[in-house]
Amino acid sequence: MSTENENTVVPLSKRKIACKDCSLFQICLPVGINGEELERLEQIIQRRRPVKRGDHLYHGGDPFRSIYAVRSGSIKSYVPTESGNEQVTGFHLPGELLGLDAINNRIHPCSAKALETTSVCEIPYDQFELLSNELPVLHRQLIMLMSKEIFEEETHTLLLGKKSAEERLAAYLFSISSRYHRRGFSASEFYLSMSRNDIGNYLGLAVETVSRMFTRFQEDGLLSVERKHIIIHDLERLKLMAGAVPGKCGEQFFCLGSS
Amino acid sequence: MSTENENTVVPLSKRKIACKDCSLFQICLPVGINGEELERLEQIIQRRRPVKRGDHLYHGGDPFRSIYAVRSGSIKSYVPTESGNEQVTGFHLPGELLGLDAINNRIHPCSAKALETTSVCEIPYDQFELLSNELPVLHRQLIMLMSKEIFEEETHTLLLGKKSAEERLAAYLFSISSRYHRRGFSASEFYLSMSRNDIGNYLGLAVETVSRMFTRFQEDGLLSVERKHIIIHDLERLKLMAGAVPGKCGEQFFCLGSS
DNA sequence: AAATATAATTGATATTTGTCATTTTTTGAT
DNA sequence: ATCAAAAAATGACAAATATCAATTATATTT
């Protein structure tokens, strides 16, 4: 949560932090981008001042202008429905993108709300498109990330379609753990930035069911939970409880959370 | 079901049917591709002999080589799970793509099985990538289609997370109807190529529940169903029964099924 | 710091949908 | 055409989870 100077949109070049110095570098841009290409990409990336908890990056229905990468903090994506309800469609942790569902229609189908003070990189899509004409590697990278997103949505479909409440929460916690771990944080101890309500919504469960499951997990000695602070005591067991994983995993051909 | 000469892989150039003559042209390639570009794309597209009902296009775990577009017939995508179960993740009707979830890992996370005799266009991905270096419009088009797929997965998440059995089946039938309609077929009368089992699996419901819902819909005069043959008597009511749609729809900013 | 609002937990009960068992219908094979 | 196997429909019942209500804990505001 480094509070750099907090102004409105400032070109990256005017700031100290460049992609190549960013801790998310290898997550955002894992493959074959060279120094010169990176520099040109950086020139179009905008770093905005951090958004505060509860603020929206965009609302469902807004015109699409940019895709975003989370630098720090976390974002919740949700589909607002007519009845005033919402369906949470995902949580975005550092190094993850959002807004990819809006490219086709040029309108955001989802809203994106900060769960805590959050910094994002904004990539204006028109400029990205122009630059990609010269640097096909950018398109290629985006396609990879979108493919990954599609796969992850399928994993979530599997969860919603086939898993019990217990399996859902276990899978959820395991996923969060893996993603933090990948970012260099502890896999066994972390703070959940989202409410029980959001978790339940995302997992297709009532809040009360989520609460009860947390209680049960704690009674079983699987983890300690105190409000949003989670300590996993047995990651292996958590993984087992999460049940089915696409492709039978078992190291057969790939694993959730691998890049 | 035009039974052309049924051999193994034959370059498109050797055949009579070109993309520009294909009835799916505007669905596969809706935007800004000119004649010359199209011709170069056609040169890499392979038309294989139709796959028979029950045959697989690929299995989960297979190395990724191509993406596919359905020309006629239908394909079921499913995630095989360790327990021998499966989770159906989607049905692909004419004009729709599959295999996009495998680009990132270069391994198919899903299996794809023909529900009836089905013709597909195969687009070898390496060649597509090479060609895209010269024709960025191809990448752009793929990104659009992937964005749309991500959006559709979110719609499915909304269905699995928030809807009752009745709403699920109504939403499903409305989706199928819209997709056929878009392809120029009747919106109110069609044959379902998938079993009740597959439908239930896809919707996160037991087969029996699907059966009962069909019966109820018929008793309500909403539709006539005879095995796989469906006649919708009141499309508007079906749409209403389907409930929540991303973005409040109501023509506010977009509608399911619009391109 | 007190007061108020919000979030989380817990218990009791209701409801939807799943499971099991059976019958009927349809499809495919010999 | 007959038989066997698979798919679909229907009924009875069970179970998981949602809903409702109440309590407790935690944040937020003044």
XYZ file of C-alpha atoms (C1' of nucleotides) in Angstrom:
578
model
C 0.000 0.000 0.000
C 2.707 2.458 -0.991
C 1.024 5.835 -1.097
C 2.729 7.406 -4.022
C 1.616 10.835 -5.044
C -2.100 10.518 -5.514
C -3.256 12.504 -8.458
C -5.554 11.711 -11.285
C -4.356 9.864 -14.330
C -0.658 10.346 -14.788
C 1.351 8.765 -17.577
C 3.522 6.017 -16.286
C 6.602 7.669 -17.722
C 6.175 10.448 -15.205
C 6.306 7.982 -12.371
C 8.956 5.848 -10.857
C 7.337 2.487 -11.284
C 7.782 0.764 -14.626
C 6.391 -2.603 -15.638
C 9.818 -4.133 -15.566
C 10.177 -3.133 -11.923
C 6.693 -4.242 -10.996
C 6.367 -7.277 -8.828
C 3.572 -8.453 -11.074
C 5.694 -8.393 -14.168
C 5.969 -12.103 -14.628
C 2.285 -12.590 -14.018
C 1.022 -9.873 -16.318
C 3.505 -10.512 -19.069
C 4.847 -14.015 -18.768
C 6.054 -14.635 -22.271
C 8.413 -13.356 -24.904
C 8.150 -9.639 -24.650
C 11.413 -7.819 -25.095
C 12.669 -4.572 -23.634
C 11.693 -2.342 -26.469
C 8.227 -3.814 -26.775
C 7.697 -3.453 -23.066
C 8.631 0.178 -23.200
C 6.090 0.888 -25.867
C 3.421 -0.919 -23.907
C 4.292 1.076 -20.831
C 3.716 4.270 -22.717
C 0.031 3.531 -23.064
C -0.550 2.108 -19.600
C -2.084 4.515 -17.151
C -1.678 4.269 -13.451
C -4.579 5.891 -11.667
C -4.743 6.911 -8.086
C -5.879 4.040 -5.882
C -9.589 3.414 -5.759
C -11.107 3.310 -2.301
C -13.087 0.491 -0.801
C -16.579 0.501 -2.252
C -15.660 2.602 -5.269
C -16.428 1.282 -8.704
C -13.938 0.902 -11.506
C -16.912 0.701 -13.820
C -20.593 -0.170 -13.694
C -22.575 -2.645 -15.721
C -23.784 -0.761 -18.777
C -20.826 1.604 -18.933
C -19.093 1.914 -22.280
C -15.955 -0.123 -22.496
C -12.721 1.814 -22.784
C -10.012 -0.063 -20.956
C -9.011 -3.319 -19.440
C -7.498 -3.267 -15.978
C -4.812 -5.151 -14.100
C -4.868 -5.235 -10.324
C -1.583 -4.108 -8.771
C -2.560 -4.285 -5.136
C -5.816 -4.769 -3.259
C -8.787 -6.643 -4.702
C -11.800 -6.133 -6.912
C -15.145 -7.863 -7.040
C -16.919 -8.366 -10.361
C -20.639 -8.836 -10.306
C -23.583 -8.873 -12.646
C -26.279 -6.524 -11.469
C -29.708 -8.032 -12.096
C -33.001 -6.236 -12.567
C -34.320 -7.324 -9.212
C -31.600 -5.324 -7.507
C -29.801 -8.513 -6.667
C -26.386 -9.250 -7.932
C -24.426 -12.303 -8.963
C -20.767 -12.143 -8.035
C -18.822 -13.524 -10.972
C -15.297 -13.228 -9.682
C -12.683 -11.741 -7.425
C -9.571 -10.185 -8.865
C -6.361 -10.320 -6.869
C -3.030 -8.663 -7.687
C -1.714 -9.645 -11.087
C -5.155 -10.479 -12.444
C -7.035 -8.755 -15.239
C -10.611 -7.611 -15.493
C -12.888 -6.156 -18.111
C -12.252 -8.868 -20.695
C -15.952 -9.670 -20.926
C -16.661 -6.219 -22.382
C -14.441 -6.280 -25.459
C -17.032 -7.846 -27.707
C -19.988 -5.592 -26.986
C -17.979 -2.528 -26.042
C -20.158 -2.307 -22.983
C -19.400 -3.643 -19.534
C -21.807 -6.443 -18.644
C -20.453 -6.491 -15.100
C -19.752 -3.936 -12.437
C -16.360 -3.854 -10.727
C -16.085 -2.691 -7.142
C -13.019 -2.340 -4.932
C -13.127 -4.508 -1.814
C -10.353 -2.449 -0.225
C -8.042 0.343 -1.297
C -6.834 -0.921 -4.623
C -4.344 0.156 -7.279
C -4.868 -0.806 -10.864
C -3.092 -0.352 -14.143
C -5.434 0.850 -16.829
C -4.820 -0.210 -20.410
C -6.853 1.898 -22.833
C -8.096 -0.650 -25.273
C -8.048 1.406 -28.461
C -4.410 2.232 -27.944
C -3.682 -1.349 -27.080
C -5.275 -2.401 -30.349
C -3.226 0.066 -32.357
C -0.022 -0.998 -30.712
C -0.885 -4.648 -31.250
C -0.921 -4.112 -34.986
C 2.799 -3.605 -34.722
C 3.448 -5.959 -31.844
C 1.419 -9.141 -32.361
C 2.927 -10.516 -29.172
C 0.531 -8.280 -27.250
C -2.504 -9.803 -28.879
C -1.048 -13.217 -28.328
C -0.581 -12.551 -24.655
C -4.118 -11.245 -24.292
C -5.469 -14.325 -26.013
C -3.568 -16.531 -23.578
C -4.983 -14.666 -20.624
C -8.491 -14.848 -22.026
C -8.111 -18.561 -22.621
C -7.086 -18.958 -19.026
C -10.095 -16.972 -17.935
C -12.414 -19.194 -19.948
C -10.870 -22.229 -18.340
C -11.335 -20.739 -14.906
C -14.976 -20.008 -15.620
C -15.380 -23.656 -16.554
C -13.840 -24.625 -13.250
C -16.359 -22.407 -11.530
C -19.160 -23.987 -13.537
C -17.998 -27.378 -12.307
C -18.127 -26.035 -8.771
C -21.625 -24.605 -9.086
C -22.964 -27.558 -10.989
C -21.584 -30.473 -9.053
C -20.226 -29.596 -5.643
C -21.676 -29.631 -2.137
C -21.501 -26.605 0.121
C -18.484 -28.068 1.880
C -16.634 -28.732 -1.348
C -17.434 -25.276 -2.620
C -15.980 -23.448 0.316
C -12.944 -25.720 0.415
C -12.332 -25.158 -3.298
C -12.751 -21.453 -2.828
C -10.268 -21.218 0.006
C -7.821 -23.396 -1.845
C -8.064 -21.178 -4.882
C -7.491 -17.998 -2.894
C -4.583 -19.632 -1.114
C -2.986 -20.716 -4.396
C -3.371 -17.320 -5.916
C -1.792 -15.540 -2.976
C 0.949 -18.092 -2.888
C 1.702 -17.522 -6.515
C 2.117 -13.853 -5.724
C 4.716 -14.664 -3.144
C 2.496 -14.484 -0.087
C 1.753 -17.193 2.417
C -0.464 -20.008 1.173
C -1.607 -20.863 4.669
C -2.368 -17.500 6.221
C -4.213 -14.613 4.643
C -6.965 -12.074 5.013
C -10.130 -12.434 3.000
C -11.059 -9.046 1.649
C -14.585 -10.058 0.728
C -17.581 -10.459 3.015
C -19.291 -13.741 3.788
C -22.125 -12.396 1.730
C -19.922 -12.030 -1.337
C -18.428 -15.456 -0.815
C -21.846 -17.041 -0.531
C -23.084 -15.217 -3.565
C -20.085 -16.286 -5.602
C -20.424 -19.896 -4.471
C -24.175 -20.053 -4.944
C -24.793 -20.516 -1.215
C -26.691 -18.606 1.454
C -24.547 -16.526 3.816
C -25.670 -18.678 6.690
C -24.403 -21.793 4.967
C -21.003 -20.192 4.469
C -20.886 -19.258 8.128
C -21.793 -22.760 9.200
C -19.139 -24.252 6.959
C -16.460 -21.989 8.395
C -17.532 -23.076 11.836
C -17.440 -26.718 10.861
C -14.014 -26.407 9.243
C -12.704 -24.809 12.411
C -14.226 -27.491 14.622
C -12.593 -30.105 12.427
C -9.221 -28.456 12.971
C -8.860 -27.799 9.278
C -8.319 -24.092 9.777
C -8.631 -21.209 12.172
C -10.904 -18.400 11.249
C -11.344 -15.115 12.991
C -13.502 -12.859 10.967
C -11.507 -12.308 7.771
C -8.246 -13.708 9.032
C -7.704 -17.278 7.916
C -5.031 -19.763 8.900
C -5.108 -23.043 7.030
C -3.725 -25.868 9.148
C -3.933 -28.604 6.579
C -3.665 -27.438 3.002
C -3.493 -30.961 1.662
C -6.739 -31.916 3.310
C -8.341 -28.716 2.115
C -7.376 -29.619 -1.411
C -8.849 -33.077 -1.033
C -12.059 -31.674 0.363
C -12.331 -29.374 -2.634
C -13.036 -32.490 -4.658
C -13.178 -32.744 -8.413
C -10.760 -30.662 -10.424
C -10.962 -30.367 -14.193
C -8.947 -33.002 -15.932
C -8.571 -35.308 -12.977
C -5.461 -33.296 -12.205
C -3.450 -35.733 -10.089
C -0.577 -34.122 -11.997
C -1.978 -35.952 -14.981
C -1.943 -33.006 -17.233
C -2.204 -29.857 -15.240
C -3.170 -28.301 -11.993
C -5.273 -25.442 -10.850
C -3.134 -22.456 -10.149
C -0.264 -23.457 -12.362
C 0.733 -20.911 -14.956
C -26.606 -32.676 -43.737
C -25.145 -32.396 -47.213
C -23.058 -35.496 -47.586
C -20.138 -34.234 -49.557
C -17.375 -36.651 -50.387
C -16.330 -38.060 -47.068
C -12.601 -38.427 -46.897
C -10.007 -37.571 -44.334
C -8.507 -34.112 -44.040
C -8.621 -32.306 -47.331
C -7.452 -28.770 -47.889
C -10.348 -26.449 -48.357
C -8.945 -25.232 -51.636
C -9.633 -28.671 -53.056
C -13.269 -28.405 -52.173
C -16.165 -26.458 -53.470
C -17.169 -24.725 -50.295
C -15.316 -21.545 -49.395
C -15.856 -19.401 -46.317
C -17.403 -16.678 -48.391
C -20.045 -19.107 -49.596
C -20.641 -20.571 -46.180
C -23.929 -19.802 -44.517
C -22.036 -19.196 -41.300
C -19.847 -16.553 -42.814
C -21.347 -13.635 -41.013
C -21.314 -15.457 -37.723
C -17.745 -16.724 -37.882
C -16.296 -13.594 -39.366
C -18.589 -10.699 -38.666
C -16.180 -7.825 -38.968
C -13.847 -6.102 -41.378
C -12.157 -8.919 -43.156
C -11.586 -8.311 -46.828
C -11.480 -10.685 -49.737
C -7.773 -11.202 -49.839
C -7.498 -11.748 -46.104
C -10.312 -14.224 -46.226
C -8.613 -16.176 -48.950
C -5.467 -16.507 -46.903
C -7.447 -17.643 -43.904
C -9.238 -20.200 -46.008
C -5.955 -21.689 -47.036
C -5.243 -22.825 -43.511
C -8.730 -23.977 -42.613
C -9.270 -27.697 -42.853
C -12.586 -29.280 -43.437
C -12.654 -32.786 -42.028
C -15.097 -35.489 -42.787
C -18.149 -35.253 -40.540
C -17.774 -36.761 -37.093
C -20.392 -39.298 -36.138
C -22.652 -39.138 -33.127
C -20.676 -40.119 -30.061
C -17.285 -39.494 -31.644
C -14.889 -37.145 -29.950
C -13.243 -34.163 -31.550
C -10.753 -34.244 -28.706
C -10.514 -35.573 -25.181
C -9.606 -33.795 -21.989
C -5.834 -34.039 -21.672
C -5.161 -34.101 -25.393
C -2.555 -31.673 -26.686
C -4.083 -28.595 -28.215
C -3.562 -28.167 -31.943
C -6.621 -26.506 -33.391
C -9.729 -24.567 -32.646
C -12.945 -25.696 -34.283
C -16.031 -24.062 -35.708
C -19.231 -26.051 -36.000
C -20.687 -26.018 -39.500
C -23.615 -28.317 -38.963
C -24.718 -30.599 -36.166
C -23.817 -30.024 -32.537
C -21.075 -30.708 -30.057
C -21.098 -31.143 -26.312
C -18.162 -29.899 -24.233
C -17.634 -31.473 -20.867
C -15.058 -31.676 -18.144
C -14.341 -35.273 -17.236
C -13.839 -35.604 -13.474
C -11.829 -38.214 -11.614
C -14.933 -39.911 -10.274
C -15.957 -40.826 -13.778
C -18.625 -38.191 -13.705
C -18.636 -35.308 -16.063
C -19.689 -31.694 -15.968
C -21.170 -30.473 -19.215
C -19.787 -26.993 -19.827
C -21.476 -26.117 -23.068
C -23.219 -27.040 -26.271
C -21.919 -25.781 -29.574
C -24.350 -25.141 -32.392
C -23.557 -24.189 -35.979
C -21.468 -21.047 -36.223
C -19.989 -21.468 -32.756
C -16.381 -22.105 -31.824
C -14.832 -24.542 -29.413
C -11.415 -25.270 -27.997
C -10.707 -21.727 -26.840
C -10.129 -22.883 -23.290
C -7.049 -24.837 -24.378
C -4.960 -22.055 -25.903
C -3.283 -21.086 -22.688
C -2.145 -24.474 -21.469
C -1.855 -26.082 -24.876
C -3.858 -28.934 -23.460
C -7.583 -29.488 -23.748
C -9.207 -29.248 -20.324
C -12.508 -30.421 -21.797
C -13.625 -33.248 -24.013
C -15.751 -32.505 -27.063
C -18.247 -35.086 -28.279
C -20.592 -34.960 -31.251
C -24.267 -35.201 -30.332
C -25.168 -36.072 -33.914
C -23.387 -36.252 -37.234
C -21.479 -33.017 -37.225
C -19.239 -31.097 -39.620
C -16.587 -28.798 -38.305
C -13.976 -26.470 -39.722
C -10.626 -27.032 -38.128
C -8.278 -24.098 -37.728
C -4.748 -25.275 -36.907
C -3.683 -22.838 -34.248
C 0.010 -22.526 -35.088
C -0.811 -21.562 -38.604
C -3.475 -19.194 -37.410
C -0.902 -17.527 -35.192
C 1.576 -17.148 -38.029
C -1.009 -15.683 -40.314
C -2.187 -13.329 -37.584
C 1.238 -11.727 -37.463
C 0.473 -10.354 -40.875
C -3.267 -9.962 -40.471
C -3.979 -8.532 -37.022
C -7.660 -8.514 -37.870
C -7.665 -12.254 -37.241
C -6.393 -11.867 -33.717
C -8.866 -9.096 -33.182
C -11.705 -11.280 -34.293
C -10.611 -14.131 -32.067
C -10.411 -11.777 -29.106
C -13.955 -10.610 -29.785
C -15.215 -14.164 -29.877
C -13.366 -15.038 -26.693
C -14.787 -11.987 -24.977
C -18.228 -13.120 -25.976
C -17.514 -16.564 -24.621
C -16.426 -15.111 -21.291
C -19.622 -13.129 -21.148
C -21.657 -16.213 -21.873
C -19.926 -18.134 -19.139
C -20.869 -15.344 -16.764
C -24.457 -15.687 -17.883
C -24.254 -19.385 -17.110
C -22.757 -18.611 -13.710
C -25.717 -16.367 -13.016
C -27.991 -19.226 -13.965
C -26.278 -21.782 -11.753
C -25.858 -19.409 -8.865
C -29.222 -17.746 -8.666
C -31.940 -19.510 -10.601
C -34.568 -22.083 -9.720
C -35.012 -25.273 -11.699
C -37.882 -23.693 -13.624
C -35.896 -20.592 -14.505
C -32.938 -22.693 -15.553
C -34.825 -24.783 -18.038
C -36.688 -21.754 -19.368
C -33.413 -19.853 -19.813
C -31.892 -22.854 -21.508
C -34.701 -23.286 -23.989
C -34.747 -19.584 -24.693
C -31.028 -19.609 -25.362
C -31.260 -22.554 -27.741
C -34.188 -20.925 -29.489
C -32.308 -17.643 -29.916
C -29.254 -19.351 -31.266
C -31.190 -21.351 -33.831
C -33.137 -18.278 -34.778
C -29.957 -16.352 -35.358
C -28.871 -19.091 -37.715
C -32.025 -18.611 -39.726
C -34.041 -21.457 -38.257
C -37.335 -21.304 -36.450
C -37.192 -19.830 -32.962
C -40.314 -21.662 -31.900
C -39.781 -25.166 -33.203
C -36.633 -27.223 -33.053
C -35.085 -30.526 -32.144
C -32.884 -30.818 -29.105
C -29.866 -32.898 -29.995
C -28.852 -33.478 -26.398
C -30.325 -35.926 -23.894
C -32.239 -34.936 -20.783
C -29.215 -36.160 -18.921
C -26.932 -33.693 -20.656
C -29.393 -30.867 -20.145
C -29.694 -31.637 -16.462
C -25.970 -31.896 -16.084
C -25.413 -28.591 -17.835
C -28.079 -26.869 -15.742
C -26.966 -28.374 -12.472
C -30.199 -30.362 -12.088
C -31.104 -34.032 -11.760
C -32.512 -35.645 -14.902
C -35.759 -36.256 -13.100
C -36.118 -32.580 -12.343
C -35.637 -31.726 -16.000
C -38.273 -34.265 -16.947
C -40.727 -32.865 -14.437
C -40.130 -29.323 -15.646
C -40.797 -30.316 -19.236
C -44.005 -31.928 -18.098
C -45.005 -28.860 -16.122
C -44.230 -26.515 -19.001
C -46.360 -28.619 -21.250
C -49.241 -28.729 -18.781
C -49.023 -24.947 -18.532
C -49.406 -24.682 -22.288
C -46.039 -22.989 -22.584
C -44.759 -25.524 -25.053
C -45.277 -28.924 -26.591
C -42.619 -31.493 -26.088
C -42.364 -34.875 -27.642
C -39.073 -36.427 -26.807
C -36.549 -34.117 -28.496
C -39.011 -32.192 -30.597
C -39.955 -28.882 -29.012
C -42.587 -26.373 -30.030
C -42.620 -23.169 -28.031
C -46.100 -21.679 -27.898
C -45.251 -18.540 -26.004
C -41.729 -17.304 -26.496
C -42.369 -14.084 -24.618
C -43.542 -15.931 -21.552
C -40.606 -18.299 -21.800
C -38.275 -15.324 -21.770
C -39.993 -13.899 -18.725
C -39.788 -17.215 -16.931
C -36.071 -17.325 -17.619
C -35.747 -14.456 -15.166
C -32.685 -12.344 -14.557
C -30.512 -11.494 -17.507
C -27.128 -9.819 -17.181
C -27.363 -6.075 -17.348
C -31.067 -5.767 -16.665
C -31.467 -6.135 -20.398
C -34.856 -4.583 -21.036
C -33.071 -3.237 -24.114
C -31.146 -1.088 -21.692
C -27.800 -1.910 -23.053
C -27.872 -5.237 -24.703
C -29.650 -8.489 -25.044
C -28.726 -12.089 -24.960
C -28.388 -13.457 -28.404
C -27.635 -10.201 -30.119
C -24.397 -10.041 -32.034
C -16.381 7.099 23.347
C -21.094 6.215 22.556
C -24.439 5.166 19.345
C -25.906 3.195 15.187
C -25.528 0.421 11.382
C -23.610 -3.532 9.301
C -21.866 -8.163 9.275
C -21.505 -12.673 11.182
C -23.174 -16.431 13.780
C -26.501 -19.680 15.491
C -30.878 -22.183 15.917
C -35.459 -23.728 14.258
C -38.098 -24.782 10.395
C -39.519 -24.988 5.489
C -38.781 -25.975 0.774
C -36.690 -27.317 -3.188
C -34.513 -30.566 -5.436
C -32.037 -34.943 -5.291
C -32.258 -39.950 -4.735
C -34.303 -44.345 -5.245
C -37.553 -47.394 -7.314
C -40.641 -48.493 -10.979
C -42.850 -48.117 -15.327
C -43.081 -46.702 -19.932
C -41.167 -45.358 -24.159
C -37.744 -45.164 -27.510
C -33.721 -46.596 -29.868
C -30.498 -49.750 -31.655
C -28.968 -54.415 -32.789
C -29.428 -59.047 -34.352
C -39.600 -57.872 -36.628
C -38.106 -59.016 -32.147
C -35.342 -58.339 -28.358
C -32.244 -55.902 -25.478
C -30.541 -51.772 -23.856
C -30.931 -47.071 -23.016
C -33.569 -42.945 -22.114
C -37.432 -40.659 -20.223
C -41.238 -40.118 -17.163
C -43.507 -40.580 -12.732
C -44.168 -41.311 -7.767
C -42.580 -41.666 -2.905
C -39.364 -40.174 0.146
C -34.987 -38.111 2.031
C -31.594 -34.755 2.422
C -29.241 -30.646 1.735
C -29.551 -26.122 1.941
C -32.509 -21.911 2.055
C -35.283 -19.020 4.762
C -36.721 -16.800 8.871
C -35.767 -15.057 13.393
C -32.858 -13.815 16.984
C -28.366 -12.855 18.992
C -23.738 -11.381 19.084
C -19.798 -9.176 17.258
C -17.632 -5.708 14.557
C -17.353 -1.274 11.943
C -18.586 3.240 11.140
C -20.302 7.662 12.334
C -20.978 11.593 15.135
